[in-house]
mmCIF file of C-alpha atoms in Angstrom:
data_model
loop_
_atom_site.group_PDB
_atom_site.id
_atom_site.type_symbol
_atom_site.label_atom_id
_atom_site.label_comp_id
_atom_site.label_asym_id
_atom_site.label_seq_id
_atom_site.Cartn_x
_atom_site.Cartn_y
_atom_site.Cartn_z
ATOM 1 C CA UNK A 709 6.137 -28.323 9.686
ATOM 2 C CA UNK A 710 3.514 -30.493 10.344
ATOM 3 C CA UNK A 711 -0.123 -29.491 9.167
ATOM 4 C CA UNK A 712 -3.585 -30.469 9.588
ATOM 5 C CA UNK A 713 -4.918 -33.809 7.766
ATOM 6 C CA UNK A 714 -8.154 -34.571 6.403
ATOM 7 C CA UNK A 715 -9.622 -37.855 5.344
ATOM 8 C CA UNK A 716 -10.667 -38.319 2.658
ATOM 9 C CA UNK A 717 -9.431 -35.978 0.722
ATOM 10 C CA UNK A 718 -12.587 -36.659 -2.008
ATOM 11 C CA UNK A 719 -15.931 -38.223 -0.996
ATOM 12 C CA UNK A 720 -19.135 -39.518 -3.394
ATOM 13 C CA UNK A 721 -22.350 -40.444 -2.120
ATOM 14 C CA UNK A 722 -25.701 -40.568 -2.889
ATOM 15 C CA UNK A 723 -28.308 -38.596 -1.100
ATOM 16 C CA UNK A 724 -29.385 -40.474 2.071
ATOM 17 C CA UNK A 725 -26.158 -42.249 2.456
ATOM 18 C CA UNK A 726 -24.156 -40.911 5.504
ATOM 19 C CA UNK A 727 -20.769 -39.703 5.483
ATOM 20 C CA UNK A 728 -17.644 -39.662 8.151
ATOM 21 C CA UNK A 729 -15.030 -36.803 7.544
ATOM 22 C CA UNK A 730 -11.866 -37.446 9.245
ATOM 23 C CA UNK A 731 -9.369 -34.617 10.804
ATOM 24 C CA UNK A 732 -6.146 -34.965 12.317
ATOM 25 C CA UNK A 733 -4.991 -31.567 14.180
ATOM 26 C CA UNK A 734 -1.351 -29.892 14.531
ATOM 27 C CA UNK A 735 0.284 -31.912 17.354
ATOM 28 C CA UNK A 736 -0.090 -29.834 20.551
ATOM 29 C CA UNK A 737 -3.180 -28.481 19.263
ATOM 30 C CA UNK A 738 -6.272 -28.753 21.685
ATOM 31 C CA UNK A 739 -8.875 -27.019 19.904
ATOM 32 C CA UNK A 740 -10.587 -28.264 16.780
ATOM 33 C CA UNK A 741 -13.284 -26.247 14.374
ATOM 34 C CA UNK A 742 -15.212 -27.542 11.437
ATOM 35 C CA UNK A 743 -16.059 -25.200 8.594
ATOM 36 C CA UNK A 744 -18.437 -25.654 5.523
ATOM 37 C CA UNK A 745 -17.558 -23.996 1.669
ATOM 38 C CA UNK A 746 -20.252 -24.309 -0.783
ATOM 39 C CA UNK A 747 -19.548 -23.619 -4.458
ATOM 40 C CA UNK A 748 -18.503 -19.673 -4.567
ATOM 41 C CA UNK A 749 -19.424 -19.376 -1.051
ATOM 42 C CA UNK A 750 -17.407 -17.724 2.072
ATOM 43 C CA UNK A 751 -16.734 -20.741 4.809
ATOM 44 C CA UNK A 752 -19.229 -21.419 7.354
ATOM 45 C CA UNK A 753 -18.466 -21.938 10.599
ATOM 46 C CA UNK A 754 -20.240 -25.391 12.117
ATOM 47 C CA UNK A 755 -18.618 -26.140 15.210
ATOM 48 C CA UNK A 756 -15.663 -26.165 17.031
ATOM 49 C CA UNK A 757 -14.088 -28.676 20.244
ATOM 50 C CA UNK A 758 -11.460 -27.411 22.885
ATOM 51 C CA UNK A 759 -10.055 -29.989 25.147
ATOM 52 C CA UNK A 760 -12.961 -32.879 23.461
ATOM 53 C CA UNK A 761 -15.805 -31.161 25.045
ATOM 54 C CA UNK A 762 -18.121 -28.734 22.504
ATOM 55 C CA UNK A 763 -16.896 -25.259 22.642
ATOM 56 C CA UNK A 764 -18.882 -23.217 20.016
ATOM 57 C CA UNK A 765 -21.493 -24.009 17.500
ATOM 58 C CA UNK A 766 -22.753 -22.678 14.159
ATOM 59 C CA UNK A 767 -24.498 -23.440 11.391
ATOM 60 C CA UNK A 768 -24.745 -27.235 12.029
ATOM 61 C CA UNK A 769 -27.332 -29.124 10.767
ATOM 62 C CA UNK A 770 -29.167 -31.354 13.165
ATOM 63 C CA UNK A 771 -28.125 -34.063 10.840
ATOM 64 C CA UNK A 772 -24.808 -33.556 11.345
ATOM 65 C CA UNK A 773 -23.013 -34.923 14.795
ATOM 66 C CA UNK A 774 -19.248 -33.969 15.721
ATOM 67 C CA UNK A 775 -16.736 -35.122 18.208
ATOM 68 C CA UNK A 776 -13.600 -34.913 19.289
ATOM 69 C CA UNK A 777 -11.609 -37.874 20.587
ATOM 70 C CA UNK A 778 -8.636 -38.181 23.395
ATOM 71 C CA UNK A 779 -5.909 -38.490 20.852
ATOM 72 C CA UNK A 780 -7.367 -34.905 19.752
ATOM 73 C CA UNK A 781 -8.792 -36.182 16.450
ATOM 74 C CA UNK A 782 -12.326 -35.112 15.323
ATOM 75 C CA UNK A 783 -14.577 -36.731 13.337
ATOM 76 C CA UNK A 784 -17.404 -34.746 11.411
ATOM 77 C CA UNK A 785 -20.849 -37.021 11.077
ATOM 78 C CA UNK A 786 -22.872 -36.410 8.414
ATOM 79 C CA UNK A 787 -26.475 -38.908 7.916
ATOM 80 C CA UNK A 788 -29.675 -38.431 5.776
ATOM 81 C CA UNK A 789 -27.210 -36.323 3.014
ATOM 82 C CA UNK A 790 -28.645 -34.007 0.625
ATOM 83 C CA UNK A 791 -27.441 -32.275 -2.628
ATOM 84 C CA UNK A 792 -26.785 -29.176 -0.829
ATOM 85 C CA UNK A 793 -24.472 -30.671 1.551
ATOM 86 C CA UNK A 794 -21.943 -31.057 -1.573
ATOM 87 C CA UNK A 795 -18.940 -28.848 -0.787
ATOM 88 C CA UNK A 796 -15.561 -28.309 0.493
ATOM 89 C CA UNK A 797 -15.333 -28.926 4.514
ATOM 90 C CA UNK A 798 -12.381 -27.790 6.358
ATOM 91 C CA UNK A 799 -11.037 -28.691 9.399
ATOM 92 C CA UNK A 800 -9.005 -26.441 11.377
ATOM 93 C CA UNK A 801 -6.511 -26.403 14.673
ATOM 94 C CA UNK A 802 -5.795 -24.147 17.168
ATOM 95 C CA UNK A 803 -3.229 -24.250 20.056
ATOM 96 C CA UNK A 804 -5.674 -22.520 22.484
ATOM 97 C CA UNK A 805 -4.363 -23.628 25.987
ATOM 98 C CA UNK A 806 -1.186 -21.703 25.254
ATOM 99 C CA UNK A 807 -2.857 -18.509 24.475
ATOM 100 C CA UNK A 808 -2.415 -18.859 20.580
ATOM 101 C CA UNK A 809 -6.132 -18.350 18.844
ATOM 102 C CA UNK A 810 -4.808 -18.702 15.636
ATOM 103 C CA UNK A 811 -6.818 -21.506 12.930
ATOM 104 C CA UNK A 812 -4.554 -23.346 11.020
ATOM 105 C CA UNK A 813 -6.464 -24.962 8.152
ATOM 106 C CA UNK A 814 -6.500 -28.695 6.632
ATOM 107 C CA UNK A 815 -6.614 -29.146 2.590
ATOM 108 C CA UNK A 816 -10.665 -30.273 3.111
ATOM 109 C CA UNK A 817 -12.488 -32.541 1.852
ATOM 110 C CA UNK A 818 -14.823 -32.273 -0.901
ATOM 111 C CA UNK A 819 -17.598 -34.180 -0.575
ATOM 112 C CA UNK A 820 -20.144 -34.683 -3.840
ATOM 113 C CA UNK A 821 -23.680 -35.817 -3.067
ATOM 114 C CA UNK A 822 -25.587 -37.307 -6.126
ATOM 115 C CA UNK B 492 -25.036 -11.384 13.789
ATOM 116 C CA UNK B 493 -21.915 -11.155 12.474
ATOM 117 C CA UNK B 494 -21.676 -9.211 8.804
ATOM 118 C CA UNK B 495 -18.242 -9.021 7.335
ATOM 119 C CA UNK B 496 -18.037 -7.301 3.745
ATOM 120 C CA UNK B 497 -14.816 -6.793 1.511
ATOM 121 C CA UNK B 498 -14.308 -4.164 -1.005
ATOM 122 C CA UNK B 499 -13.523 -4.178 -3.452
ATOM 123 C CA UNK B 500 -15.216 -8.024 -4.620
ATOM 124 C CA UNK B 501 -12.367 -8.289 -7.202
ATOM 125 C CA UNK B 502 -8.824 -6.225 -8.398
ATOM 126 C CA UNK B 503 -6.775 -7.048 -11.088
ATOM 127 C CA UNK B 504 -3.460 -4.759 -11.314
ATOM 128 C CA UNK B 505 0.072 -5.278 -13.004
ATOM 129 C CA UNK B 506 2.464 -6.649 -10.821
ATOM 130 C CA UNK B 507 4.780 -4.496 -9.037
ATOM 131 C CA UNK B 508 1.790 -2.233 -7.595
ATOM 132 C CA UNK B 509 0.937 -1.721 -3.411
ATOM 133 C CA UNK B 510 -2.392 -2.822 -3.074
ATOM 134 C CA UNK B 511 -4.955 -2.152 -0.320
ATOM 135 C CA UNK B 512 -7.900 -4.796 0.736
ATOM 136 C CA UNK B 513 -10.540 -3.395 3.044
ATOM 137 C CA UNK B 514 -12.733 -5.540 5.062
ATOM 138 C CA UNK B 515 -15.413 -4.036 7.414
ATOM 139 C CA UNK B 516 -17.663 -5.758 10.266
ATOM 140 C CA UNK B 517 -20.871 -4.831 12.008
ATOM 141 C CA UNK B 518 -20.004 -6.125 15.406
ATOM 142 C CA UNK B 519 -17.619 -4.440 16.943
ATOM 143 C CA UNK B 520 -17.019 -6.165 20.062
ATOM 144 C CA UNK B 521 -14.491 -8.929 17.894
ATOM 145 C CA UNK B 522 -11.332 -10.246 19.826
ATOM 146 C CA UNK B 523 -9.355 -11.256 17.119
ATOM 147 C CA UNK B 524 -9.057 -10.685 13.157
ATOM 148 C CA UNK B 525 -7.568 -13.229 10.742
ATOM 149 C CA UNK B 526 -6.668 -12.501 6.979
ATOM 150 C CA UNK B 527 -6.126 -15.970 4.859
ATOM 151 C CA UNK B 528 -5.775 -16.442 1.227
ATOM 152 C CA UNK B 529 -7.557 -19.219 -1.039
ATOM 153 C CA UNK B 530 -6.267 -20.430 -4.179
ATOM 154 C CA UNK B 531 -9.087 -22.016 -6.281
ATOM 155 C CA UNK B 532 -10.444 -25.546 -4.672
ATOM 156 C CA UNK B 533 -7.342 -25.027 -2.051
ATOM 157 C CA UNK B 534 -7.326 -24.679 1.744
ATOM 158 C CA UNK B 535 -6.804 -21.321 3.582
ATOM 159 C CA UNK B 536 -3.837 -19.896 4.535
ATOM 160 C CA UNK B 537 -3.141 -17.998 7.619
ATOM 161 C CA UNK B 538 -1.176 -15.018 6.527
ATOM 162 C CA UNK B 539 -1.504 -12.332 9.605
ATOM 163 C CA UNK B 540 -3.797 -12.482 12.718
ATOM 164 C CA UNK B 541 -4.075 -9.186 14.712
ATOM 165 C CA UNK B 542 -5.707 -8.979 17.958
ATOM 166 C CA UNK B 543 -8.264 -6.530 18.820
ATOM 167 C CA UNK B 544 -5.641 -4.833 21.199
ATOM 168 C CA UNK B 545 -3.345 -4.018 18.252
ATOM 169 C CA UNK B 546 -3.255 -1.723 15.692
ATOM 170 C CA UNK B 547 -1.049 -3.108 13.422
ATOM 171 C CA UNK B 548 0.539 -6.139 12.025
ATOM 172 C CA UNK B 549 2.966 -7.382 9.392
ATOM 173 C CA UNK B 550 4.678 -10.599 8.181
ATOM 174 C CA UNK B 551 7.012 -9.782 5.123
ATOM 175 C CA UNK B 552 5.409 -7.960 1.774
ATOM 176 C CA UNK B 553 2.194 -7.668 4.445
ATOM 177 C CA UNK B 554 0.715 -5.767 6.708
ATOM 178 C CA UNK B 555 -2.948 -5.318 8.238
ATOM 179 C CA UNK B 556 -4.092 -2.496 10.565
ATOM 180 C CA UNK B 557 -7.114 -2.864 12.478
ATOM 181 C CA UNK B 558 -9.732 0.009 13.867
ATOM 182 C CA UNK B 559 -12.113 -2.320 15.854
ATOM 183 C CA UNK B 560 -14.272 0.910 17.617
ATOM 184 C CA UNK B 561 -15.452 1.838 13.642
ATOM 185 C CA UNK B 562 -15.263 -1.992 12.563
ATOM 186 C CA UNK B 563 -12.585 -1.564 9.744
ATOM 187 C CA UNK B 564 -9.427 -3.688 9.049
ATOM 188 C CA UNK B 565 -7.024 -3.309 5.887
ATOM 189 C CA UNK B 566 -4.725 -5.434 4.452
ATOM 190 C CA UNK B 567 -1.778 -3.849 2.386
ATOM 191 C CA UNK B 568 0.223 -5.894 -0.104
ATOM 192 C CA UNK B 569 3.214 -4.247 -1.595
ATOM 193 C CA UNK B 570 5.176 -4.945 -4.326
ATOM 194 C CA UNK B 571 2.478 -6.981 -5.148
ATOM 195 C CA UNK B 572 4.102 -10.400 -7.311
ATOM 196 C CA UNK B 573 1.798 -12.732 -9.764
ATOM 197 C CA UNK B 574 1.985 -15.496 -7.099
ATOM 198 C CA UNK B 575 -0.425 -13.090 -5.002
ATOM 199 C CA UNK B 576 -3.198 -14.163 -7.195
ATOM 200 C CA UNK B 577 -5.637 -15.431 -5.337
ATOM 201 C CA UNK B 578 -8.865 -14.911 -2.663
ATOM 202 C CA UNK B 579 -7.991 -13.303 0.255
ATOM 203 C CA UNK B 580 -10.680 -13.407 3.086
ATOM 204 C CA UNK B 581 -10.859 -11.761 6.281
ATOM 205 C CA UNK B 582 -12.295 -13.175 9.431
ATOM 206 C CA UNK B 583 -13.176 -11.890 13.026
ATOM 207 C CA UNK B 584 -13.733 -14.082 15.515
ATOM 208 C CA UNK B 585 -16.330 -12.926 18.227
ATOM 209 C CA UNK B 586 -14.570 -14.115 21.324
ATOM 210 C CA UNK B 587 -11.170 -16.117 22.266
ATOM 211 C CA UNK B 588 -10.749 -19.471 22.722
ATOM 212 C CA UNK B 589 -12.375 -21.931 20.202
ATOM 213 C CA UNK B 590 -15.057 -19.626 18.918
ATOM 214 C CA UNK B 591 -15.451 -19.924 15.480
ATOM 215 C CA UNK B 592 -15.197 -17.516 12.618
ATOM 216 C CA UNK B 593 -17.204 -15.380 10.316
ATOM 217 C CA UNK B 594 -15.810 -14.873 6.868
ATOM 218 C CA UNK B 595 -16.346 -12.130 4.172
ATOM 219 C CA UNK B 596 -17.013 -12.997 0.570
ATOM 220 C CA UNK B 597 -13.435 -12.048 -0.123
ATOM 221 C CA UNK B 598 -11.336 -10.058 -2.734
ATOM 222 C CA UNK B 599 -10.688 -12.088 -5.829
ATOM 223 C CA UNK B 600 -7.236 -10.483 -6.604
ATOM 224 C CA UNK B 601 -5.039 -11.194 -9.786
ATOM 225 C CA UNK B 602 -1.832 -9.480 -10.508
ATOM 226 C CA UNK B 603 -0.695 -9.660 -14.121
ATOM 227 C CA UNK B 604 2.816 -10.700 -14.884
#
């Protein structure tokens, strides 16, 4: 069965660089959330699309910017980067238009900062 | 806010042994409840999602009950097998739709051939 994709799958920049993270939902799925992992850290929820408009939002920094494009696909923004924006970030899907809440996740990428 | 804890943090027990994972939150008022595992520097896995209406679910060797009025939900593995190693996390999700959700620290769980 077909899952999530992320691009890239590994990311190095240095601090001030920005940084596009790329994520490809289940096809048929409408709904689109972006979490952040930190190194022995529980995910954080940063923010989610349904239908390419902004449904929820988290713990996004205002230097981050999201959005979420007709062919479904998301793209996850990231300018000014600091050190402790290195970490996993996963993207997950959701079928919500035919009832089904549940996130399916994407492998993440991990994204170094130096 | 949101405050999901797991007990115990971490379990390591021989294969072959039923295990329980407990995972409490302070808001009540979830609609949903997700358990996933991790394996280290992996994605999560989906393994049960339970809605706030039910009481119980199960999907093979698993099954997760849920008491949302006291803000408790259990996972049970058993027969557990040394390809359960790994973190299993537990999320509720506040609302339906695409509203995001809060994770616990997780149980770091190893089961010894």
């Amino acid at each position: 069965a077909a899952g999530v994709i992320q691009s890239p799958r590994h990311l190095i920049k240095e601090k001030r660089e920005t940084a596009t993270l790329k994520c490809y939902p289940i096809p048929r799925h409408d709904t689109v959330y972006w979490y952040q992992q930190g190194p022995g850290q529980d995910p954080q929820f940063l923010i989610s699309f349904y239908e390419k408009m902004q449904s929820d939002k988290g713990s996004i920094p205002d230097r981050f910017s999201a959005q979420q494009f007709s062919d479904y696909h998301s793209e996850l923004n990231m300018s000014s980067l600091e050190l402790g924006d290195s970490a996993l970030y996963f993207c997950a899907s959701s079928p919500v238009a035919q009832g089904n809440y549940e996130q399916y996740f994407g492998p993440g990428t991990r994204l170094t900062v130096t | 806010k949101q405050e999901v804890t797991q007990i115990p943090a971490a379990l390591s027990v021989p294969e072959g042994e039923n295990l329980v994972l407990n995972c409490s939150f302070t808001d009540s008022a979830i609609y949903n409840l997700q358990w996933f595992r991790q394996d280290p520097g992996k994605g999560l896995t989906s393994l049960l999602l339970i809605q706030s209406s039910q009481r119980e679910q199960t999907s093979g060797r698993l099954n997760a009950s849920l008491d949302k009025s006291s803000g408790r939900s259990t996972l049970y593995i058993a027969a557990s097998q040394p390809g359960d190693s790994a973190t299993y996390l537990c999320a509720p999700s506040r609302g339906g739709g695409a509203d995001g959700l809060t994770f616990g620290k997780g149980t770091h769980l190893i089961i010894q051939p």
